[in-house]
Coordinates of C-alpha atoms in Angstrom, one line a residue:
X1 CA 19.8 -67.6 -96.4
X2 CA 16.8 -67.8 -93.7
X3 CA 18.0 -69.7 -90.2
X4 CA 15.3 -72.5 -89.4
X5 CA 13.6 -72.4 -86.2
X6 CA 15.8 -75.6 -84.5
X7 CA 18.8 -73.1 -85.5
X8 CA 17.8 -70.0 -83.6
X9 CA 16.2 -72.0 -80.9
X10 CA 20.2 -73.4 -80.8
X11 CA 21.1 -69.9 -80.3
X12 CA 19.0 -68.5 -77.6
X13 CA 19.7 -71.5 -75.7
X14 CA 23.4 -70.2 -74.3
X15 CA 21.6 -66.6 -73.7
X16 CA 19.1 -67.9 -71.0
X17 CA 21.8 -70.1 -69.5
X18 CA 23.6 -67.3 -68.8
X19 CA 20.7 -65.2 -67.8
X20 CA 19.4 -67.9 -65.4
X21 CA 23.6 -67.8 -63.7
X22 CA 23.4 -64.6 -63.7
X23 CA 20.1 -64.6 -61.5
X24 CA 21.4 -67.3 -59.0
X25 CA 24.4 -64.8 -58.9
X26 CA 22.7 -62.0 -55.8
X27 CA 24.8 -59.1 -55.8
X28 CA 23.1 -58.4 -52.3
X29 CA 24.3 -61.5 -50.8
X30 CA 27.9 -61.4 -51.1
X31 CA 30.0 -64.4 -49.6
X32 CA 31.3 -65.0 -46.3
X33 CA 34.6 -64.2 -47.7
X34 CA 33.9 -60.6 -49.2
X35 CA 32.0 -59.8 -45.7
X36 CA 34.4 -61.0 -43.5
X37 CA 36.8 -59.1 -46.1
X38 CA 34.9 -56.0 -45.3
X39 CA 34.4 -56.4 -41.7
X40 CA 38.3 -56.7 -40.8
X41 CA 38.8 -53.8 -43.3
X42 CA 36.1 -51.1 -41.0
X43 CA 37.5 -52.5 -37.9
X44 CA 41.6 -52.3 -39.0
X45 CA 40.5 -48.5 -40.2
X46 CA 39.0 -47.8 -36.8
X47 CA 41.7 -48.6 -34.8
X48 CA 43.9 -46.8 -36.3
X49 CA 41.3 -43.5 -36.0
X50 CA 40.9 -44.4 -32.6
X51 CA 42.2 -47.2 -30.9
X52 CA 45.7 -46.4 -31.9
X53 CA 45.0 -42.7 -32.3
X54 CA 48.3 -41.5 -30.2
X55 CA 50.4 -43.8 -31.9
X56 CA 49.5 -42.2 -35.5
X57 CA 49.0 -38.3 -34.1
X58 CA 52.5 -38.1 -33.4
X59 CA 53.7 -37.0 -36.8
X60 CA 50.9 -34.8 -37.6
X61 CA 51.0 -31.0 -37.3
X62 CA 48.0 -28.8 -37.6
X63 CA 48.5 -25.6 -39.0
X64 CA 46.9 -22.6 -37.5
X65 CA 48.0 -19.8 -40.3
X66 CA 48.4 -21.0 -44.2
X67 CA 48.3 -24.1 -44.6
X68 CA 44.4 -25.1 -44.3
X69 CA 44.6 -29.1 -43.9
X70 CA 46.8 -31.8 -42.1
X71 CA 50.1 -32.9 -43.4
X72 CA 52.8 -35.0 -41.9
X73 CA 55.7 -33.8 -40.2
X74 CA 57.7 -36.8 -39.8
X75 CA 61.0 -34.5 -39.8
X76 CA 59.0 -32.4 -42.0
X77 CA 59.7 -29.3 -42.8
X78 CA 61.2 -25.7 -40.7
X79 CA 61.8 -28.6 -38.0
X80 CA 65.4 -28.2 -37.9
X81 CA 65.4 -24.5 -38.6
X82 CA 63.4 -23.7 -35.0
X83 CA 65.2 -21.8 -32.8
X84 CA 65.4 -21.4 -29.0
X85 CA 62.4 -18.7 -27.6
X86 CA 64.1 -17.8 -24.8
X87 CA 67.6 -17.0 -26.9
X88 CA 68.6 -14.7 -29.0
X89 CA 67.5 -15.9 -31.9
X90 CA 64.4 -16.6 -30.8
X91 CA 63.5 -12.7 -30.1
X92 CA 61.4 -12.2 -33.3
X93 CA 59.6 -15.6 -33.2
X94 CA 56.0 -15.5 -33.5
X95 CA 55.1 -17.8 -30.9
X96 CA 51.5 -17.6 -31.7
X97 CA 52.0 -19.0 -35.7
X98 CA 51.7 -22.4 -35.2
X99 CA 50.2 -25.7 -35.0
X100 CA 48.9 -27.9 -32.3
X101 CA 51.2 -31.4 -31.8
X102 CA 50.6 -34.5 -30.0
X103 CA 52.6 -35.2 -26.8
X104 CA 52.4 -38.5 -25.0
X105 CA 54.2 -36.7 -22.3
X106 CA 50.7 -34.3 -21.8
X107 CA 48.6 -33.6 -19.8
X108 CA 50.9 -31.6 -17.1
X109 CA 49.1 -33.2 -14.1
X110 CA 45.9 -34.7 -13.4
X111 CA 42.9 -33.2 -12.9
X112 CA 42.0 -35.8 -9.6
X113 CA 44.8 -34.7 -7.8
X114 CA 44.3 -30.6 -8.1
X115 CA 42.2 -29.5 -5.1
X116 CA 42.3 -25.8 -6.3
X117 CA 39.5 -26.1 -9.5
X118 CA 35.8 -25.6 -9.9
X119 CA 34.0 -29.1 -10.9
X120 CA 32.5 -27.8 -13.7
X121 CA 36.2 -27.8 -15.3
X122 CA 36.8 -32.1 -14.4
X123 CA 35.2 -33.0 -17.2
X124 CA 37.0 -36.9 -16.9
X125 CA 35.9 -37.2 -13.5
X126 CA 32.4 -36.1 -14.6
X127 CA 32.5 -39.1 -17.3
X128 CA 33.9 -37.8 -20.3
X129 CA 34.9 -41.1 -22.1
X130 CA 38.9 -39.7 -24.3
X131 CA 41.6 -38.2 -23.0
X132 CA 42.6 -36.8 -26.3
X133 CA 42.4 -33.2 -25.5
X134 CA 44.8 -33.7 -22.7
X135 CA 47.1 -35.1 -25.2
X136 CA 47.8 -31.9 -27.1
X137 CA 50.9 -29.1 -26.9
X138 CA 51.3 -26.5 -29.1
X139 CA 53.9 -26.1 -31.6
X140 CA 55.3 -22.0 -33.1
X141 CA 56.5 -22.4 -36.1
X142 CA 59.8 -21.0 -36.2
X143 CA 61.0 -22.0 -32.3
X144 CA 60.2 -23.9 -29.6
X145 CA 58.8 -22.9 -26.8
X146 CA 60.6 -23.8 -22.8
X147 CA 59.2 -26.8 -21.1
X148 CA 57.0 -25.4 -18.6
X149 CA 58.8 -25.7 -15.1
X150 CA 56.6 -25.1 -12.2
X151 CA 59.4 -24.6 -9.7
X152 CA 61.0 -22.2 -12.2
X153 CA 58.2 -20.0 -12.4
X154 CA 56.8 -20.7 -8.3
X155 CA 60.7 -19.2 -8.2
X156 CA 60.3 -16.4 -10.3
X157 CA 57.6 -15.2 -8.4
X158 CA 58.7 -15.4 -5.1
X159 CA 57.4 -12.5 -3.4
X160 CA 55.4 -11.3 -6.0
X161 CA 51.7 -11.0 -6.7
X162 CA 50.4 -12.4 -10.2
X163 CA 46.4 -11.5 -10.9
X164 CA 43.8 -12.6 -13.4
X165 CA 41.5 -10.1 -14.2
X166 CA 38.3 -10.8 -16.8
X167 CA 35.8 -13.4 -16.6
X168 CA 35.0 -17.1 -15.7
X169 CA 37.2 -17.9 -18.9
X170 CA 40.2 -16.2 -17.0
X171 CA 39.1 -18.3 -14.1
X172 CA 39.1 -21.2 -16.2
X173 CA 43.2 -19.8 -16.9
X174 CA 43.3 -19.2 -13.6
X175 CA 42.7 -22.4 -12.3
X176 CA 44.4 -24.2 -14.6
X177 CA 47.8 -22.4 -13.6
X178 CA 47.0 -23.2 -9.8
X179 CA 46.9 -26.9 -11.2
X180 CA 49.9 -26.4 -12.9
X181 CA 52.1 -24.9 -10.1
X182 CA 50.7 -26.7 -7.6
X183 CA 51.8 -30.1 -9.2
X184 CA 55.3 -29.5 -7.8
X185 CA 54.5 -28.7 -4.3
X186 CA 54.8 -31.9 -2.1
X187 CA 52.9 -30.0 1.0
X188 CA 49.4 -28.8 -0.3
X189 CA 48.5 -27.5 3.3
X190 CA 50.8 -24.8 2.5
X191 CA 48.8 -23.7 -0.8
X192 CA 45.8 -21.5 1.0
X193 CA 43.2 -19.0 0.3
X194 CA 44.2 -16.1 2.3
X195 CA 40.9 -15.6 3.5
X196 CA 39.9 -18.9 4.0
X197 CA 37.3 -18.8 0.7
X198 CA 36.9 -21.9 -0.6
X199 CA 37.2 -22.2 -4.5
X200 CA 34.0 -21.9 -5.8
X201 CA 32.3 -19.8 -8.3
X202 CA 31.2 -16.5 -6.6
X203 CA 31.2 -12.8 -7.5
X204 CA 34.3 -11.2 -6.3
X205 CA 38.0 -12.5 -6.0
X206 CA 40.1 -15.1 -4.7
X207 CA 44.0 -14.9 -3.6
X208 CA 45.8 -18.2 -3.3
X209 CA 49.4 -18.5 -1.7
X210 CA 52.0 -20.4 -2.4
X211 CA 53.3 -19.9 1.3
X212 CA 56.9 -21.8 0.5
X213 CA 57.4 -19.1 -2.0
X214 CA 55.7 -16.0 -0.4
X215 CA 54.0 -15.0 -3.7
X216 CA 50.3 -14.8 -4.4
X217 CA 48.3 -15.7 -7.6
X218 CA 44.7 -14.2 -7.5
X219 CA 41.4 -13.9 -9.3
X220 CA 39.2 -10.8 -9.6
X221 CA 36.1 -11.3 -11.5
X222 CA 35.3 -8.4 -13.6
X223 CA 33.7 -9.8 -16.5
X224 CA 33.3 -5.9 -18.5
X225 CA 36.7 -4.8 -17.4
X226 CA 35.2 -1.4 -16.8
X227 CA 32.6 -0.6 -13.6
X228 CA 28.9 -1.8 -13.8
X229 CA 27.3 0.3 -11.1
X230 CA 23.7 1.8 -10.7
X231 CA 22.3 3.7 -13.3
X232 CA 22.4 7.4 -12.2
X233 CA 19.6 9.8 -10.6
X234 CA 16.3 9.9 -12.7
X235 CA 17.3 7.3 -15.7
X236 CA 14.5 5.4 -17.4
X237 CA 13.0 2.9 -15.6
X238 CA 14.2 -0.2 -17.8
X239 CA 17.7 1.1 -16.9
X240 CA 18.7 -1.3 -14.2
X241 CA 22.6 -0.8 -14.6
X242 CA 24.9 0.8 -16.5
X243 CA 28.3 0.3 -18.2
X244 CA 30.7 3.0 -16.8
X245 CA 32.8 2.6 -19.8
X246 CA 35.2 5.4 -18.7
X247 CA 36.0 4.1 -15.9
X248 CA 37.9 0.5 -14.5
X249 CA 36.5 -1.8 -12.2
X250 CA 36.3 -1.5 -8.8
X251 CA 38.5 -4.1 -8.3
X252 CA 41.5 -1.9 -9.9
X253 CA 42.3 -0.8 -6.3
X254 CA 42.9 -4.3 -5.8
X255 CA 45.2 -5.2 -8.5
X256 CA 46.5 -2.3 -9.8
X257 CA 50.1 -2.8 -8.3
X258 CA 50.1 -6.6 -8.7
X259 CA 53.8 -7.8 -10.4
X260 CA 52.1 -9.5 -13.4
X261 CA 48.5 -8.4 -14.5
X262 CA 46.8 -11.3 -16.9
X263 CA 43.8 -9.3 -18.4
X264 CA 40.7 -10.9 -20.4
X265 CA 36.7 -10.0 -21.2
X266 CA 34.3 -10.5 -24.4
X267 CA 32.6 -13.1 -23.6
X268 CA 29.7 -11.0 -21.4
X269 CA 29.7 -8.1 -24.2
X270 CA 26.4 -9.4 -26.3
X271 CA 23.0 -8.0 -26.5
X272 CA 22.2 -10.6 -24.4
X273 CA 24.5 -10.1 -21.4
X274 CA 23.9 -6.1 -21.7
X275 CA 20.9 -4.3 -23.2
X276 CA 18.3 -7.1 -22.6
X277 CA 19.3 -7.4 -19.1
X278 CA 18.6 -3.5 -19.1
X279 CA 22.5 -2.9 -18.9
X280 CA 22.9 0.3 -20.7
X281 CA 26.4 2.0 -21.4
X282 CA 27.5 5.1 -19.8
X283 CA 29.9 8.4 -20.3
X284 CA 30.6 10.6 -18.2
X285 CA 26.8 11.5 -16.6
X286 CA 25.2 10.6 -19.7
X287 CA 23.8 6.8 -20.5
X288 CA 24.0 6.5 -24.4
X289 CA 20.7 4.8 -24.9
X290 CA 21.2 4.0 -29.0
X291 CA 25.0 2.9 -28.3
X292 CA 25.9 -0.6 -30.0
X293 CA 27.6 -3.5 -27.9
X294 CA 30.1 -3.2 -30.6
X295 CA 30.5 0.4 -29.6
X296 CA 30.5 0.2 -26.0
X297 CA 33.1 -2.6 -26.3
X298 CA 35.6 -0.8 -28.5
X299 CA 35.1 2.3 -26.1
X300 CA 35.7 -0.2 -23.0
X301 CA 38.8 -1.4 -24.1
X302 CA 40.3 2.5 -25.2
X303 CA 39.8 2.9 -21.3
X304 CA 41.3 -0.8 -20.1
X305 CA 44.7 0.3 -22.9
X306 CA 44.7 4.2 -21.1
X307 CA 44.4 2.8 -17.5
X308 CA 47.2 0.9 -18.6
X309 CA 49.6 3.5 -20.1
X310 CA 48.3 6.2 -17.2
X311 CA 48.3 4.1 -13.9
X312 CA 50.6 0.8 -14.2
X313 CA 54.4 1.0 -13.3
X314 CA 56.0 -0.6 -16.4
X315 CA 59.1 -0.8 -14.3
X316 CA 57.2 -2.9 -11.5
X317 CA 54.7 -4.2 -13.2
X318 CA 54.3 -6.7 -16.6
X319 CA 50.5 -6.7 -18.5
X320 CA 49.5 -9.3 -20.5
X321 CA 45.9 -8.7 -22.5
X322 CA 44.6 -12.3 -23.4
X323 CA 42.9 -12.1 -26.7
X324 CA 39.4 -13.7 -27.2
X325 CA 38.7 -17.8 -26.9
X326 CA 36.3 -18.5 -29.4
X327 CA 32.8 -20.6 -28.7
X328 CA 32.3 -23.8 -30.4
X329 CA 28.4 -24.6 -30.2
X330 CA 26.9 -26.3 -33.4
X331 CA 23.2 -26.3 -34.5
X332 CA 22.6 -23.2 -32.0
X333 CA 24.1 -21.1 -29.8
X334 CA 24.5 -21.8 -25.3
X335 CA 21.1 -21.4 -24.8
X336 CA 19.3 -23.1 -28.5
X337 CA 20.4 -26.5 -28.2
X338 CA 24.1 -25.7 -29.1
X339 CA 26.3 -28.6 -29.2
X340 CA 29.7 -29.9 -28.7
X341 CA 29.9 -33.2 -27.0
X342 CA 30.7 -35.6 -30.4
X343 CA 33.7 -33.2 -30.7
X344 CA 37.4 -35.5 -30.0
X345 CA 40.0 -34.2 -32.1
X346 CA 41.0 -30.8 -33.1
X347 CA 39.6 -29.1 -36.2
X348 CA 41.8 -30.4 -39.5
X349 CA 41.1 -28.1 -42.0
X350 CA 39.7 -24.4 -41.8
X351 CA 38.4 -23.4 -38.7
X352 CA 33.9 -23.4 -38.6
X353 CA 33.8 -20.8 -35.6
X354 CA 31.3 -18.7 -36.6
X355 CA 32.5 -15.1 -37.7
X356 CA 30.9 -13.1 -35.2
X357 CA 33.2 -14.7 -33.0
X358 CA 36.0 -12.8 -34.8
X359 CA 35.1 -9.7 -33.9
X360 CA 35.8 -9.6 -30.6
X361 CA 39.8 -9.9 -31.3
X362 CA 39.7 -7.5 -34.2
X363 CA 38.0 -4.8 -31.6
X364 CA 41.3 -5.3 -29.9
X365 CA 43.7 -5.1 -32.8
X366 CA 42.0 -1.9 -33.8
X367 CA 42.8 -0.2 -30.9
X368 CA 46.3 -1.8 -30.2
X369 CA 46.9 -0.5 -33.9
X370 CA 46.1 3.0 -33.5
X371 CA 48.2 3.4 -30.8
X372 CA 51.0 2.2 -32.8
X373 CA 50.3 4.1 -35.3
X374 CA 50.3 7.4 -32.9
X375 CA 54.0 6.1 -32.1
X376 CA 52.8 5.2 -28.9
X377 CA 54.9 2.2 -27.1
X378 CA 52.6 -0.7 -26.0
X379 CA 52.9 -1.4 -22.4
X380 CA 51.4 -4.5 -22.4
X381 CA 52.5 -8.3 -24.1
X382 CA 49.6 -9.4 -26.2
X383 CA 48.2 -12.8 -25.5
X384 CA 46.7 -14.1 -28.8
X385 CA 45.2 -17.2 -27.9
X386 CA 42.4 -16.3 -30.6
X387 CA 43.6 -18.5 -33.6
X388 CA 45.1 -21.3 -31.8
X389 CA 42.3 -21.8 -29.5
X390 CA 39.8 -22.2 -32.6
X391 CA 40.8 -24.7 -33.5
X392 CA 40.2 -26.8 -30.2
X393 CA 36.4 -27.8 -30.8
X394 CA 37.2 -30.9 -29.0
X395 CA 38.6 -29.1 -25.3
X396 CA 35.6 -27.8 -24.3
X397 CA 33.4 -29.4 -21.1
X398 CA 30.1 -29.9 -23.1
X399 CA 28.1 -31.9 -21.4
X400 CA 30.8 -32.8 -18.9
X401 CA 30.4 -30.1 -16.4
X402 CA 28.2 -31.6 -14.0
X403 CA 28.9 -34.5 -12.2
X404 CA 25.7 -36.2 -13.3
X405 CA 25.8 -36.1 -17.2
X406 CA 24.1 -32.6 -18.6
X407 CA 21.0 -32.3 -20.9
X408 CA 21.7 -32.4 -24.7
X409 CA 20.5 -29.0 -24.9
X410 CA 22.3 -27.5 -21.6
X411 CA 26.2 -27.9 -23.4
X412 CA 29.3 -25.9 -21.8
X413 CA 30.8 -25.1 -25.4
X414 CA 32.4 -21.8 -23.7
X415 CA 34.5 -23.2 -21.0
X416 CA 37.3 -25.6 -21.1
X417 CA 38.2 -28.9 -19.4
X418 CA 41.3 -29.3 -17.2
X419 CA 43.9 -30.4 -18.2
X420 CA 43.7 -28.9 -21.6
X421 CA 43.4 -26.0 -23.6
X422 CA 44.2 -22.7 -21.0
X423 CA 47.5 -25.1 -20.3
X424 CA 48.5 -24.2 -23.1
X425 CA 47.8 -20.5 -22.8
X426 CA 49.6 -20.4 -19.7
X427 CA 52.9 -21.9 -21.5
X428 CA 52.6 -18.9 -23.9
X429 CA 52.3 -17.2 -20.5
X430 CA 55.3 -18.5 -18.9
X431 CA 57.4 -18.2 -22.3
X432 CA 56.7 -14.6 -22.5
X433 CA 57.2 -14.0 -18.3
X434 CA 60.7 -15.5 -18.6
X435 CA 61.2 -13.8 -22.2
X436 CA 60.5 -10.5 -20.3
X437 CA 62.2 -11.3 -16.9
X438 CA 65.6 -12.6 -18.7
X439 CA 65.8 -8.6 -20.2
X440 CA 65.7 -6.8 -17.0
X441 CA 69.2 -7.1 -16.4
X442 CA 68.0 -6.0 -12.5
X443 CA 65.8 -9.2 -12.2
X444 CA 68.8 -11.3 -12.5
X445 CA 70.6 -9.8 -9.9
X446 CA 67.8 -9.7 -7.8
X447 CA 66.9 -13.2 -7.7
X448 CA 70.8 -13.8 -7.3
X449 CA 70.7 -12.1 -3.9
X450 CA 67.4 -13.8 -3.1

């Protein structure tokens, strides 16, 4: 039976009712009470990101080896397994597999009150806006690491002489253990540079010493480990230096009988830094004009490892080789427009340096491993700072290295700010110089009589 046209005109009545609510409806417009809804929601998720950052990071752990994201630690687990480093039980700890924690008791001093550091290292006197990367200690796995004590260790070095060798990135270390000792001494006055060189960056060394103590601890900038010199007698006309790489740096007559011996290079060993220049590498007489940087820098560091096992007095004297501290520049590299500056936190899951920046620390390994495998004994404590430090994107002084702010396209993503990152390589450092000192049964009695 057909519908007459009043009936179907009753029908589509309700359809454009609705249709005309649904148009007054705007799903653009929301209410006052969904925005206001949203608005408390952003700001409430915020604050807990960053206005209450320290409160939250204090049960996270990031992992450096397997585990490839954040995950709480709130009593979590292996915490109640870790041993004591400096025990026993601590003597096969790894204390480099680990994870970086937060610690409100961090930073170890502050950067306004250390006289003994380079500007370009203050970054929160130059204006950077967080201390988070001062907030940071780091974590092994398996054990825990001593408090650093600065009187301890001032102690332990009484009478001694302890020298960085490498570049401005073992200045950067450098400093930041001057800070760090330092922060205990209520006289400053009697903290001096021997020969009255003020702290600045220059090309040569520095020796600061702790005068109430009677020990030294120094600088020698030798960025290539091994002597640049003038090329020799009738070399190409592009050669304006040349890489010695059989033979160690001048400066070795300097340090060579220093007590403890903090070696570092890799980050001058690019194309850019060498051959470009018209640095060339050098054997014997000859200058190897086809030789990779690669090459040259594997060679270098076979003649750093012999010097080592040929001229240092294990008995007198303890080495430490600092592994590679990887760059962190996005969108370029230090001299495209790399940057670094929006960088806060540490990096949560795997780590973006680039992999060229690997290559530097397996150079090292390779030749630390075929010495092992000739049965030879290492005479040196490795300082792997490579995999821990990757993962600190956010301790570097970007643009913060200048007191006036830097160009967007002028980043520090090499460097470090103080306090912050190399603190952290010089608790590793301290660790292992107490680890070593506690098993010379003759260092105890020593410092007894002392």
């Amino acid at each position: 039976m057909s519908k007459t046209p009043s009936q179907q005109d009753n029908e589509i009545l309700p359809f454009f009712e609705g249709l005309k609510k649904f148009k007054r409806f705007r799903l653009l417009e929301p209410s006052v009470g969904v925005l206001g809804f949203f608005f408390v929601t952003v700001c409430v998720i915020c604050c807990f990101f960053y206005l209450d950052y320290r409160a939250a990071a204090k049960g996270f752990l990031f992992s450096t080896q397997s585990e490839r994201f954040m995950w709480f630690r709130f009593g979590g687990p292996g915490e109640d397994r870790r041993v004591e480093f400096l025990t026993k039980q601590g003597d096969g700890c790894d204390v480099f597999d680990g994870g970086w924690e937060w610690d409100e008791s961090y930073p170890l001093y502050q950067s306004k009150n250390c006289s003994f550091m380079d500007g370009g290292f203050r970054c929160s006197e130059n204006g950077r806006p967080d201390i988070f990367y001062t907030k940071w200690r780091w974590q092994p796995k398996y054990c825990n690491l001593p408090r650093f004590n600065a009187t301890m260790m001032l102690d332990r070095l009484r009478n001694k002489r302890l020298a960085f060798v490498g570049d401005s990135i073992g200045r950067n270390q450098w400093e930041s253990l001057l800070c760090m000792l330092s922060s205990v001494v209520p006289n400053k006055n009697s903290i001096y540079e021997v020969n009255g060189s003020p702290i600045t960056k220059h090309k040569g060394f520095l020796v600061f010493k702790f005068k109430d103590f009677n020990c030294t601890v120094e600088y020698y900038r030798a960025p290539f480990l091994v002597l640049q010199s003038r090329p020799p007698a009738g070399a190409l006309r592009k050669i304006r230096t040349t890489l010695k790489l059989d033979q160690m740096d001048w400066s070795s007559m300097k340090w060579g009988d220093a007590d403890v011996l903090v070696f570092n290079t890799g980050h001058w060993w690019n194309y850019e830094k060498t051959v470009r220049g018209g640095c060339y590498f050098q054997v014997g007489k000859e200058v190897k004009m086809d030789m990779k940087v690669e090459d040259a820098y594997h060679r270098s560091i076979e003649t750093v490892v012999d010097y080592i096992h040929t001229k240092i007095n294990p008995n007198k004297t303890q080495v430490f080789f600092r592994t590679y501290a990887p760059v962190h520049f996005r969108g370029g590299s230090w001299k495209t427009g790399g940057t670094c500056h929006m960088e806060t936190l540490p990096e949560l899951g795997s780590s973006l340096v680039p992999p060229d920046n690997w290559s530097q620390f397996k150079t090292v390994m390779d030749v630390l491993s075929a010495r092992t495998n000739r049965s030879e004994v290492l005479k040196l404590d490795l300082l792997n700072v490579t995999e821990m430090s990757s993962r600190r994107k956010d301790g570097h002084s970007s643009r913060y290295y200048l007191p006036d702010l830097a160009p967007l396209h002028r980043q520090d993503c090499s460097h470090w700010c103080l306090p912050g990152v190399p603190d952290a390589w010089n608790e590793l450092l301290y660790a292992l110089f107490l680890k070593h000192a506690d098993a010379r049964p003759s260092n105890s009695s020593s410092r007894t009589e002392s």
